[in-house]
Every structure is written in structure tokens, then in C-alpha cells.
């Protein structure tokens, strides 16, 4: 083995695990779950373009308060509903005035005989069901007969006094901007990669991961009913020990223990949402005591907002953004050399592949609930100090 770059074979990536567009295996798996498509306030009286899993769609809210998510090309002759007008009963196409309700039914055709009385039942604007919870709007983009219940999360259902749940789309966790120009799995795998923390974050996460806390933790991974969980043990200077528990809830939910080491259960749930195969963003729902307090949790590499850093500062204080976007738009799996420290993401990939197979064979993937009461997702994630009660 000379190691010469001259001998590098043509690189390739695992499209099955990474690509999310319609008809791809992972795209099909992700479409079996409710995915966040916006903040509650994003559905309003003006049509809004959204891009989810490689599909361009129009989000709106009719005058009666119902959110709607529709295919952008009008089913009459294809005009973009982005230019439509929102009315009490739905969205009206700018071109010939067909009016569609929030579920795509055509309710008026003003220039057809009799307002389309005998025609409007024969067309339907393609649409997806949407639901609102935790300050977010969720869409189900999968086969209609496979629609699961919208999950609830134990962490967001039990509130302490003065707490309420808030949604956020400012990229908590990307380590940089709101929309990261790389594949979603690069970020999602990072959630099960706790051993990058004492190395990469040594430079900027603050005192909690340097010095005594920055020691390489003892890490254990295990699978559970919803995904993969990591336990990170550290002995602290003051004689206590810390067990930091982080979870990946399949297929793309992150339940990360507070990096500021807030004691006790985790405050937030995040969805690593693929915009397409080359871009992702994170929607977060969190228990907070003050409005807009989630965005204050964004990391500040070198003490500066990421957007304000110079090129040299990005080199001096690289963080999650630099590390993950730095892997390329879609990382070349053919060039990886996974070690013992990568066990968490190996387990995650394995579980995702099992779910890809389940969907291909017509079965439900992990965590799908259709019986009311069964849609509650439990969690053990948090920072559990030895002098406090920890989950069993
Ligand atoms: S193209 Fe929309 S009503 Fe004609
Ligand atoms: Fe990180």
C-alpha cells in the first residue's frame, strides 16, 4: 500500500441510505412518518413555498384557520398556486379562479358553466394531510392507507410549572446556518457519534467539555424500541459522575442531551428534515419558559455568531457545520474506514436498513403507531448526575 492519492478509486456514496426523493428507498421510508414542514406561523394568508424531501409544495392557511399543503401546479392548466389568493374556503388559482380547499377539493370554477357544478367533482388538486402540534406543522407525504398517528413525545407532554412548548426553525444543532448544504444523514449520524464531542467541541462549546468534562467519556450504545441510544459516562472533579444520554428516534428525530449540561431530562426534540438529498434543516420543539429562547442555544464557535466568523476563524474554530458540510454534499461512503468509536452510527445504519427492508416488503417500519394511546414516545435522554435521580 503506497497510500498515494494517485491510486484512489472512483468514490461513491450509498444512495439507498441517503437519497430522499420520490421513489427512492429512503425517501419512501421517511414518507411513512409525519415530517415537520414549517412553524405554525408559516401557514398564513399568503401562499408560501416549501421544499420537503425533494418536493416543492405550497403551504397556506385558509380564512377559517385550516392549514393546507398542496402541489404547486394547478390541476386546471398548471399555473403556480404560489400566485394564488387565500380565501375563507381555500386557495384560489390566479389564472381562471378555480378554488381549492385545504384538502385539494375544487369548490368553485367561476368560468365553467354553473360554476363547475358538473365538473368540479372530477378533479382534485394533489395535497397532503397536515397537523399542528408543538408549534410546528407536520405533513404526512406517504401512501394514504399507511398514515400513522401523529406521535406525542413524553418530553414535551409533561411540563414543569411555567413551561410551555415552542417550535423553532433556526437550525439548532447545525452548528451554523438555518439550512445546511449537505445530506441529512451526515448530521443525523453525528447524533450517535458522542466521541466527536471532546475533540471537535473542545475548541468552542465552552467550559463544559474542556478540562475535567472534556475527558473522553466512556460510551455505551444500545438499541431500543424507537432507535439507538448512547450513554456517555464521565467522572467529574467534584466527585460526582455524569451520565449523558442521547437518542436517535428513527428515522430522523434527534433527542440530544443539553450541551450546556442542564441537569435532568432533555428539553427538546429535533427533526433532521431533508429538504432534498443535498440540503437539510432542523425543526426543534422544546420546553421553554420564555418565548424565542430556543434560538439563544445556538453554538458560538470562538465566542462569535457563526455568520459573523471570518474564513480564518472557521479554520481556527471548526464546529459541527464545518465537520459535516466538510464531508461533502453527500459523503463518499466508499472512502470511509469505520472504527470501534463508530459503533453507534453503525447500529443506526443497520436499523435504518432493516426499516428500508420492512417498507420494501410491505411491513411497517420502527415506531409506527395506529392505536390511540400508543403514539407516545418515551425518552431517557438527559444529563443525569450521580447525585440526582436518573432513569432506570
Ligand atoms: S390554471 Fe388554475 S384555474 Fe386555470
Ligand atoms: Fe457536535
PDB file of C-alpha atoms and ligand atoms in Angstrom, residues 173 187 190-191 193 196-197 200-201 204-205 319-321 324, ligand 2:
ATOM      1  CA  UNK A 173     -27.788  21.697  16.033  1.00  0.00           C
ATOM      2  CA  UNK A 187     -25.991  15.320  10.617  1.00  0.00           C
ATOM      3  CA  UNK A 190     -23.408  12.754  14.190  1.00  0.00           C
ATOM      4  CA  UNK A 191     -26.072  12.474  16.889  1.00  0.00           C
ATOM      5  CA  UNK A 193     -21.204   9.964  17.439  1.00  0.00           C
ATOM      6  CA  UNK A 196     -16.528  13.692  18.409  1.00  0.00           C
ATOM      7  CA  UNK A 197     -17.641  15.953  21.271  1.00  0.00           C
ATOM      8  CA  UNK A 200     -14.350  18.864  17.894  1.00  0.00           C
ATOM      9  CA  UNK A 201     -16.132  20.794  20.631  1.00  0.00           C
ATOM     10  CA  UNK A 204     -15.802  26.219  21.368  1.00  0.00           C
ATOM     11  CA  UNK A 205     -18.631  24.618  23.335  1.00  0.00           C
ATOM     12  CA  UNK A 319     -17.609  23.054  14.671  1.00  0.00           C
ATOM     13  CA  UNK A 320     -20.364  20.651  13.623  1.00  0.00           C
ATOM     14  CA  UNK A 321     -21.142  22.690  10.490  1.00  0.00           C
ATOM     15  CA  UNK A 324     -20.387  17.789   8.478  1.00  0.00           C
TER      16      UNK A 324
HETATM   17 FE1  LIG B   2     -21.262  18.176  17.684  1.00  0.00          FE
END
